[in-house]
Amino acid sequence: MIDQAVTDFSRPATGGQEFRLSEQRGSALVLYFYPKDSTPGCTTEASDFRDLHDEFASAGCRIAGVSRDSLKSHENFKAKLELPFPLLSDVDESLCGQFDVIKMKSMYGKACRGIERSTFVIDAEGVLRREWRGVKTAGHAAQVLDFVKSL
């Protein structure tokens, strides 16, 4: 999928908005998928992207987070962390399926389906330029920013 155009999609987003990929043209986009609002790793990841938001914006890049949580959950998570970017709700897993991020995981010794923490950089023309899968949160946002600056 790298170096190929990403198929347009639309998802409900925080702030009562509808997020449409085609409307992001002209700016690069970091689309990061995370398992669940208000969990420790997801809080760290969102906070790191928040803290670097101005640098991403200066590099001509937008950020959006995606999980299967409801918009209500997203609104609470966004407000609590004061996130300056939208969170997209993918309750039906259609966007997760498009990016193939649903995996079998182990939680407390039981197998369950969940989102594999993954990040995608889509350039200003809508072409996928880089992906990270199985992300560890420590230092990840800075690594993504370094890549974005190289575009």
XYZ file of C-alpha atoms in Angstrom:
151
model
C 0.000 0.000 0.000
C 3.025 2.313 0.394
C 3.305 4.869 -2.445
C -0.302 4.250 -3.477
C -3.230 6.630 -3.229
C -5.413 5.998 -0.200
C -9.071 5.384 -1.010
C -11.209 8.281 0.193
C -13.092 7.725 3.436
C -15.410 9.601 5.735
C -15.801 9.096 9.498
C -17.666 10.925 12.255
C -15.249 13.043 14.288
C -15.154 15.065 17.473
C -16.688 18.516 17.430
C -19.724 17.287 15.487
C -17.663 17.123 12.309
C -17.459 14.602 9.491
C -13.808 13.911 8.664
C -13.243 13.235 4.962
C -9.805 12.286 3.626
C -10.354 14.124 0.320
C -10.870 17.366 2.270
C -7.355 17.040 3.755
C -5.634 17.398 0.356
C -2.950 20.034 0.312
C -1.645 18.982 3.728
C 0.095 15.826 4.850
C -1.873 13.760 7.379
C -0.790 11.580 10.275
C -3.549 9.036 10.847
C -2.892 7.063 13.999
C -4.960 4.112 15.197
C -5.072 3.306 18.894
C -6.894 0.669 20.958
C -8.972 2.604 23.511
C -9.604 6.066 24.923
C -8.253 6.883 28.391
C -5.956 3.856 28.722
C -2.323 4.454 29.754
C -0.589 3.809 26.397
C -3.240 5.639 24.405
C -3.098 8.613 26.767
C 0.689 8.778 26.391
C 0.487 8.558 22.599
C -2.232 11.219 22.299
C -0.351 13.516 24.696
C 2.865 13.141 22.678
C 1.093 14.040 19.420
C -0.575 16.965 21.243
C 2.755 18.238 22.576
C 4.281 18.160 19.066
C 1.156 19.462 17.300
C 2.594 22.917 16.558
C 5.686 21.343 14.965
C 3.519 19.065 12.814
C 1.447 22.098 11.769
C 4.621 24.040 10.898
C 5.630 21.105 8.685
C 2.270 21.343 6.860
C 0.844 18.232 8.490
C -2.448 17.508 10.206
C -3.088 14.789 12.793
C -6.136 12.596 13.416
C -6.567 9.730 15.886
C -8.828 6.726 15.236
C -10.305 4.076 17.502
C -13.497 2.043 17.789
C -14.714 4.169 20.709
C -17.937 6.178 20.518
C -17.954 9.899 19.773
C -19.035 10.542 23.386
C -15.969 8.697 24.663
C -13.783 10.575 22.156
C -15.192 13.954 23.226
C -14.366 13.201 26.878
C -10.847 11.943 26.018
C -10.165 14.952 23.783
C -11.382 17.420 26.433
C -9.454 15.749 29.263
C -6.170 15.875 27.319
C -6.927 19.164 25.506
C -6.172 17.585 22.141
C -5.935 20.119 19.277
C -6.789 17.523 16.607
C -9.864 15.429 15.804
C -10.554 11.901 16.980
C -12.444 9.725 14.518
C -14.974 7.128 15.621
C -14.800 3.826 13.741
C -17.416 1.805 15.614
C -18.176 -0.350 12.548
C -14.429 -0.978 11.946
C -14.651 0.025 8.266
C -11.618 2.322 8.469
C -9.763 -0.202 10.632
C -10.449 -2.749 7.899
C -9.239 -0.408 5.148
C -5.893 -0.055 6.957
C -5.828 -3.679 8.213
C -5.227 -2.788 11.865
C -7.603 -5.263 13.558
C -5.571 -8.145 14.978
C -5.966 -10.963 17.467
C -4.409 -9.827 20.733
C -4.071 -11.254 24.211
C -5.686 -9.409 27.098
C -5.335 -10.884 30.573
C -4.511 -14.224 28.976
C -7.585 -14.290 26.734
C -7.563 -13.913 22.953
C -9.561 -10.939 21.682
C -9.829 -8.811 18.567
C -8.440 -5.321 18.863
C -6.652 -2.482 17.148
C -2.930 -2.941 16.679
C -1.425 0.473 17.475
C -0.462 1.749 14.007
C 0.393 5.070 12.362
C 0.162 6.099 8.715
C 1.521 9.199 6.970
C -0.445 10.301 3.917
C 1.101 13.058 1.811
C -0.612 16.218 0.523
C -1.728 14.398 -2.644
C -3.367 11.544 -0.717
C -0.580 8.989 -1.223
C 0.482 6.708 1.635
C 4.174 7.408 2.308
C 4.947 5.501 5.516
C 3.388 3.141 8.031
C 4.346 1.918 11.464
C 2.652 -1.162 12.946
C 2.859 -2.621 16.421
C 3.887 0.825 17.678
C 5.503 1.341 21.064
C 4.476 4.769 22.329
C 7.794 5.986 23.766
C 9.337 8.410 21.264
C 6.934 7.431 18.481
C 5.393 10.875 17.841
C 8.881 12.412 17.512
C 9.870 9.664 15.054
C 6.759 10.385 12.959
C 7.529 14.126 13.055
C 11.072 13.475 11.793
C 9.624 11.534 8.854
C 7.036 14.239 8.099
C 9.784 16.868 7.992
C 11.561 14.769 5.326
C 8.555 14.839 2.944
